[in-house]
Coordinates of C-alpha atoms in Angstrom, one line a residue:
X988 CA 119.2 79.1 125.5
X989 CA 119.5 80.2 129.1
X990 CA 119.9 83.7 130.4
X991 CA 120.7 84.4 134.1
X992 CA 119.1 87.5 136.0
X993 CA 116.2 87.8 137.5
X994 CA 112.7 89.8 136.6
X995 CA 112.9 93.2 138.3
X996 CA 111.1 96.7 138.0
X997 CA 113.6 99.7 139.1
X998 CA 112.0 103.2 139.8
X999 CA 113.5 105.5 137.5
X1000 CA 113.3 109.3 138.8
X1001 CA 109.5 108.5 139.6
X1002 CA 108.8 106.1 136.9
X1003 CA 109.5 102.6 136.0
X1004 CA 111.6 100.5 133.1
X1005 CA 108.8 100.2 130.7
X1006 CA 107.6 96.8 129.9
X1007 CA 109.0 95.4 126.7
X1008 CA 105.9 92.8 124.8
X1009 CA 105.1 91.8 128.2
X1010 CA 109.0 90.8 129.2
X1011 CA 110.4 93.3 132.0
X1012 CA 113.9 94.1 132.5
X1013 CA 115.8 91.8 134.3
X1014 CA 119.0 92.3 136.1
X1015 CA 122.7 91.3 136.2
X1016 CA 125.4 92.7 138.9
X1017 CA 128.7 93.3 137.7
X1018 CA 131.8 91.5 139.8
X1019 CA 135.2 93.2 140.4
X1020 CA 138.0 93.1 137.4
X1021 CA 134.7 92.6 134.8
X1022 CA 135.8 93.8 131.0
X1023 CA 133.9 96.1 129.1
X1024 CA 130.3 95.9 128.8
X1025 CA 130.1 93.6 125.6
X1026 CA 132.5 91.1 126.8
X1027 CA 131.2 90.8 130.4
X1028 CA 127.9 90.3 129.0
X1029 CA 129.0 87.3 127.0
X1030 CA 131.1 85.7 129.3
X1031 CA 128.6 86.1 131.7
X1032 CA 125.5 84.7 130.0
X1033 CA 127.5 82.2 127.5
X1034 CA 123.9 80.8 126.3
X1035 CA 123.5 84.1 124.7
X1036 CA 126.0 84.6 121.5
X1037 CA 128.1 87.6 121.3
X1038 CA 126.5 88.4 118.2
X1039 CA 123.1 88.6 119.5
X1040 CA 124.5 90.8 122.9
X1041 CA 126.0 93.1 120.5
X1042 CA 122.5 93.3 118.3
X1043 CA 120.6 93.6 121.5
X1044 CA 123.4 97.2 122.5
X1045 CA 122.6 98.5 119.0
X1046 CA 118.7 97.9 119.6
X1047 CA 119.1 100.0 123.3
X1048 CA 117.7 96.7 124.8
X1049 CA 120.6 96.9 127.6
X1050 CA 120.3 99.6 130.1
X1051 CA 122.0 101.7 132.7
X1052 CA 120.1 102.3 135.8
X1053 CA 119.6 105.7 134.5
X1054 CA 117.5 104.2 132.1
X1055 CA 120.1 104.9 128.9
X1056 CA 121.3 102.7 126.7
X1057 CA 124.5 101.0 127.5
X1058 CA 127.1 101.2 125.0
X1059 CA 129.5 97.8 123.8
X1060 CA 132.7 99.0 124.4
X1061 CA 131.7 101.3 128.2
X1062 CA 133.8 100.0 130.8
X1063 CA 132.3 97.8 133.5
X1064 CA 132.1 99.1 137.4
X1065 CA 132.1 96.7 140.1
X1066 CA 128.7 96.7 141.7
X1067 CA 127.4 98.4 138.4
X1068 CA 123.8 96.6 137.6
X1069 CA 122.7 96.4 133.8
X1070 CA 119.4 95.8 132.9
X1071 CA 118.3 93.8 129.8
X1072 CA 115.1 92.3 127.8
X1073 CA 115.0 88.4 127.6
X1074 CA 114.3 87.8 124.0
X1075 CA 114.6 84.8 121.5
X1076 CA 115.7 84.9 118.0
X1077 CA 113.9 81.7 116.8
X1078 CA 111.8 80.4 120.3
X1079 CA 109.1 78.2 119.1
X1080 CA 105.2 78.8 119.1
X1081 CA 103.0 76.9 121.1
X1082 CA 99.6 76.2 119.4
X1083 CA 97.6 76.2 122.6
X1084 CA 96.1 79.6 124.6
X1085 CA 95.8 80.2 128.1
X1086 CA 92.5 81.1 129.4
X1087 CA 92.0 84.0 132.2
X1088 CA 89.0 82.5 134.8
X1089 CA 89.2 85.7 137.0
X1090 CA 90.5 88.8 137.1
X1091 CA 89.9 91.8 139.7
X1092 CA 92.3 94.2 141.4
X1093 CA 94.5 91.6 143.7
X1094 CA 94.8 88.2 141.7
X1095 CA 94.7 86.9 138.3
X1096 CA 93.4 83.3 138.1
X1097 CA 94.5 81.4 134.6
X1098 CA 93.7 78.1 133.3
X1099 CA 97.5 77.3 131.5
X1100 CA 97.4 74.7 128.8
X1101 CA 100.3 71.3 128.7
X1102 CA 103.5 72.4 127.4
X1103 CA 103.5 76.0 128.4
X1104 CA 105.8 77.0 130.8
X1105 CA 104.5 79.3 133.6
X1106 CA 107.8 82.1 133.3
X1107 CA 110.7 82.4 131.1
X1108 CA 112.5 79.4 130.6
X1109 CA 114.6 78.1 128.3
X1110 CA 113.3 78.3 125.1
X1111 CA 110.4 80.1 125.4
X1112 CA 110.3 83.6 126.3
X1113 CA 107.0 85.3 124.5
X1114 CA 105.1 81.9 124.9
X1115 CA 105.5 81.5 128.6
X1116 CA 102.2 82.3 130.6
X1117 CA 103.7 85.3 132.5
X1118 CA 104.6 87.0 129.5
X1119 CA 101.3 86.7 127.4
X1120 CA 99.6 88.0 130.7
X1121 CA 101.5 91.0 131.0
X1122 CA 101.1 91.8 127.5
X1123 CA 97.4 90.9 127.7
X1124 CA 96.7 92.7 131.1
X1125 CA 99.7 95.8 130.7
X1126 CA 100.9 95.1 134.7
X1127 CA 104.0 95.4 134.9
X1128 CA 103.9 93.7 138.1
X1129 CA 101.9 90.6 137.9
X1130 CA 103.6 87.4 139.5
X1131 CA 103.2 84.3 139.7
X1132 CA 102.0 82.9 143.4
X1133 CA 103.1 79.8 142.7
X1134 CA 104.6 77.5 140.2
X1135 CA 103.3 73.9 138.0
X1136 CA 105.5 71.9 135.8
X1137 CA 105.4 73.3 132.3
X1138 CA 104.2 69.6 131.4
X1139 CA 101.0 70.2 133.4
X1140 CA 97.9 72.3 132.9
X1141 CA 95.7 73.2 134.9
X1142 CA 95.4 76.6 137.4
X1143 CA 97.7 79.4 138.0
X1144 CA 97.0 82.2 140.7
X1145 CA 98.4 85.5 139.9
X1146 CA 99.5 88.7 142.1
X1147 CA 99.0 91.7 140.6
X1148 CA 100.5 94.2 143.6
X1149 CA 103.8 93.8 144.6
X1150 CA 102.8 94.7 148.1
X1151 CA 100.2 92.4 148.8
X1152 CA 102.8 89.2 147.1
X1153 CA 103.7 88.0 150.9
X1154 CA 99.7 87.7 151.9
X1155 CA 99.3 85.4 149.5
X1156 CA 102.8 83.4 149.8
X1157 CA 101.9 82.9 153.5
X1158 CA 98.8 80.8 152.3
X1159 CA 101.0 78.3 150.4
X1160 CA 104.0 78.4 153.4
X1161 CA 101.3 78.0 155.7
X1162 CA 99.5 75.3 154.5
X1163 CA 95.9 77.7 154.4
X1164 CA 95.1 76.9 150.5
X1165 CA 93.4 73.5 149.4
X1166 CA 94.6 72.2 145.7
X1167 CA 93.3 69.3 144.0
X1168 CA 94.9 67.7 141.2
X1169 CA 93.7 65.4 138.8
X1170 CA 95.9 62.3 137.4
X1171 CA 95.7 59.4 134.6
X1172 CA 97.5 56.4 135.6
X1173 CA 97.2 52.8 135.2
X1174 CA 94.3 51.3 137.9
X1175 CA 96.0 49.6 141.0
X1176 CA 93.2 47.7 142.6
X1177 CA 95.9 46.7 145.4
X1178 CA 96.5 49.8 146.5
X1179 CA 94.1 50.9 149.6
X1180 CA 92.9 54.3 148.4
X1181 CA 92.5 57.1 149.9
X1182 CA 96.5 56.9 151.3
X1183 CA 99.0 59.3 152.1
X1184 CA 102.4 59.4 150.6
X1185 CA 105.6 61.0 152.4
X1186 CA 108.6 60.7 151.6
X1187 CA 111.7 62.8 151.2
X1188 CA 112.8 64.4 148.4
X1189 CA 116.0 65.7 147.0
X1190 CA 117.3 66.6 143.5
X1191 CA 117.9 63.8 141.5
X1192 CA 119.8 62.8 138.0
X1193 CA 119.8 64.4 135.4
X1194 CA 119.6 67.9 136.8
X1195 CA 116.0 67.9 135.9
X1196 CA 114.8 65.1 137.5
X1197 CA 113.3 65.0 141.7
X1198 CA 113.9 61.6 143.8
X1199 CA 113.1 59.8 147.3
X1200 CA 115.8 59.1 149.8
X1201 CA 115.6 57.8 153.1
X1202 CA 115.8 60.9 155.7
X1203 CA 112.5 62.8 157.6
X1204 CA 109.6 63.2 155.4
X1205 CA 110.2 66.5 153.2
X1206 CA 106.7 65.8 151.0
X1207 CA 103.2 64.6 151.7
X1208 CA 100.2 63.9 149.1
X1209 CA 96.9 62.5 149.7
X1210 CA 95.7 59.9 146.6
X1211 CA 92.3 58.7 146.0
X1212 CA 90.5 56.8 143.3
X1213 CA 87.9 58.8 141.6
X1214 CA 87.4 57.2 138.7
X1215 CA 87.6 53.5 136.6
X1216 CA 87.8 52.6 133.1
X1217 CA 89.0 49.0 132.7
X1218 CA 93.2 49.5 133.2
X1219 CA 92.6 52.7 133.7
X1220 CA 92.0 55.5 136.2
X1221 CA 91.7 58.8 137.3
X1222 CA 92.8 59.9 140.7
X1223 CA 92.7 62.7 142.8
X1224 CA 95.9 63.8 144.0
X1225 CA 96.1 66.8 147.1
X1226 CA 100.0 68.3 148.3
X1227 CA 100.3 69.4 151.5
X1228 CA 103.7 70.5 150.6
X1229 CA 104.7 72.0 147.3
X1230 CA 108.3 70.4 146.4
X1231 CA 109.4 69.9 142.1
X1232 CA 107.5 67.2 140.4
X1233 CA 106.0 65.5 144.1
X1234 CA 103.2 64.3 142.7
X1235 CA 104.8 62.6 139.3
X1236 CA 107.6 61.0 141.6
X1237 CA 105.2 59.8 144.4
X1238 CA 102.9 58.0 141.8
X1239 CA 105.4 56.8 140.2
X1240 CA 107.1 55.4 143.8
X1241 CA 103.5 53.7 143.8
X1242 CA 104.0 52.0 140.8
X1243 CA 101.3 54.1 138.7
X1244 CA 103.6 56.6 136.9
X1245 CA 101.1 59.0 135.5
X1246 CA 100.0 59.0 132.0
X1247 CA 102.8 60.6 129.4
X1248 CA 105.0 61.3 131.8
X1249 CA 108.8 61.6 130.0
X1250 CA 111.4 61.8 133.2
X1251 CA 109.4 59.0 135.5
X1252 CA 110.1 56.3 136.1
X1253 CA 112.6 56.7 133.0
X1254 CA 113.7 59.3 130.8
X1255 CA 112.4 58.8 127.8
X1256 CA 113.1 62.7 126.1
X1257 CA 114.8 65.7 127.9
X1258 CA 113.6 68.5 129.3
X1259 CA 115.2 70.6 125.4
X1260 CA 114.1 67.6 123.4
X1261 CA 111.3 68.5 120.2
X1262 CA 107.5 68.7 121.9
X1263 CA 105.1 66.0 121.4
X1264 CA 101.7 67.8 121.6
X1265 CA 99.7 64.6 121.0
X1266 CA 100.7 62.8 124.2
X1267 CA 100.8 65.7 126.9
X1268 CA 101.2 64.5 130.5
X1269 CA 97.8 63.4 132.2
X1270 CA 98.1 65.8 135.2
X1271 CA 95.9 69.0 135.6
X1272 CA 96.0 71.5 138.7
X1273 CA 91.9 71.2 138.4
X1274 CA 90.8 73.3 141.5
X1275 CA 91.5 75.7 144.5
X1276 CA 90.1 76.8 147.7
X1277 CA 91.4 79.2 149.9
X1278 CA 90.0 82.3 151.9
X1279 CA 91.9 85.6 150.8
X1280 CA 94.0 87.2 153.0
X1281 CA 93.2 91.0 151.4
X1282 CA 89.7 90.7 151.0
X1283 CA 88.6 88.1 153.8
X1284 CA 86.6 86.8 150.4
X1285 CA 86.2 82.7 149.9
X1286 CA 87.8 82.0 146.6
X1287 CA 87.3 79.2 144.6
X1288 CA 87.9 78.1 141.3
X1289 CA 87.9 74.9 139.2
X1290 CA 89.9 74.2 136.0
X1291 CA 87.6 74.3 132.5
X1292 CA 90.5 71.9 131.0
X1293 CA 90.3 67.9 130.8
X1294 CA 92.5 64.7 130.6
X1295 CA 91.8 62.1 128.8
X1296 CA 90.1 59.8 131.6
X1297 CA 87.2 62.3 132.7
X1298 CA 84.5 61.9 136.1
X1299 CA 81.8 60.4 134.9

């Protein structure tokens, strides 16, 4: 189930909407001619029953910017924002735990295992990284500096004031941050390694799915060969740019998909489809370098998690 709305903290008369287990309110604006409170809420987020809206009123889990509790049947004014607390009814556990490298009073560094989703997604709310953290850490407003594909595992860096978010952006925007990744992928004795890939890249089908057109060179990735085991190898993989699944669709243009991956070069299981923990994708955000823009400090950190093809 999907819910539109975005994570925001609103001051409050001096304070702030409280953290629910780690999920903070999130927002939706009301349009002119909207109905009452129950039924905009339902037409507007359809992936949420009417039921469940009407259980999440009686539990005070939809608020006024006041900070009270909305009622079902209050009518809607245009421009009116309601806040509300994502929460699934039967979201799935995830038998893995993410580990927390580095902590202090700008960033959060976390080592996030396959499978888990970095925010709310979906269906999983409680189990997404962001969410544990908060509830772990009680700040209200960590965020995430960046994003990986829930299939991949591997390092997450973490603001923890709002103030300071744009600082750290400007290193990814800017191109001032060094990330390695490490892939499993079949061994291509052909291919002249180290190389760099461009190519452009565009939303593909199904919705979920990235793909190379012709057109000026949106995406760039350096590839080398770090490691053989007969028809096998690991490879270091480096984006200059950042754009969905780059480095799964430029291997995969190659012709050395990576290791478990289920949308290239064919989907094999969507995106909603049951999990198969014992085959996760073989692609881990393993290390980062950068020198931060608050502290002048050189940061660097390295992921403690493995694929299945190692260094020797």
């Amino acid at each position: 189930m999907r819910e539109s709305g975005h994570a925001f903290t609103l001051p409050l008369r001096g304070i702030q909407l409280p953290m629910r287990n780690g999920v903070s309110a999130s927002v939706v604006s009301v349009p002119q001619g909207a109905p009452h409170l129950l039924d905009f809420l339902a037409q507007r987020m359809p992936g949420i029953s009417r039921s469940e809206w009407a259980d999440r009123l009686a539990q005070g889990l939809v608020l006024h910017e006041d900070g009270q509790a909305a009622l079902p049947h209050q009518s809607c004014q245009p421009g009116q924002r309601l806040f509300y607390y994502r929460h699934l009814a039967d979201e799935p556990l995830l038998p893995f735990q993410a580990q927390v490298l580095f902590e202090d009073e700008h960033l959060l560094v976390a080592d996030k295992p396959h499978f888990m989703p970095v925010t709310p997604t979906g269906r999983y709310v409680q189990q997404s990284l962001l969410v544990q953290l908060k509830r772990q850490t009680g700040c209200a407003d960590l965020v995430p500096l960046h994003r990986i594909d829930r299939e991949t595992a591997g390092l997450v860096l973490f603001g923890k004031r709002l103030h300071e978010r744009d600082a750290y952006h400007a290193l990814f925007r800017e191109h001032r941050i060094d990330k390695s990744y490490h892939a499993v992928a079949v061994h291509a004795p052909h291919l002249k390694l180290p190389l760099v890939h461009t190519s452009r890249l565009v939303p593909g089908k199904p919705f979920f799915r990235t793909q190379e057109v012709p057109g000026p060179a949106n995406s760039e990735t350096r590839i080398d060969l770090l490691h053989t085991d007969g028809l096998r190898a690991l490879y270091a993989l480096e984006p200059i740019s950042g754009k969905r699944h780059q480095l799964r669709v430029h291997m995969n243009a190659l012709g050395i998909p990576i290791e478990g991956d289920l949308f290239y070069p064919t989907v094999l299981r969507g995106p909603d489809a049951p999990e198969d923990f014992s085959q996760p994708l073989q692609l881990l955000a393993q290390s980062v370098r950068f020198t931060d823009p608050i502290t002048g400090q050189a940061r660097e950190w390295t992921s403690g998690l493995r694929l299945t093809l190692s260094p020797p």
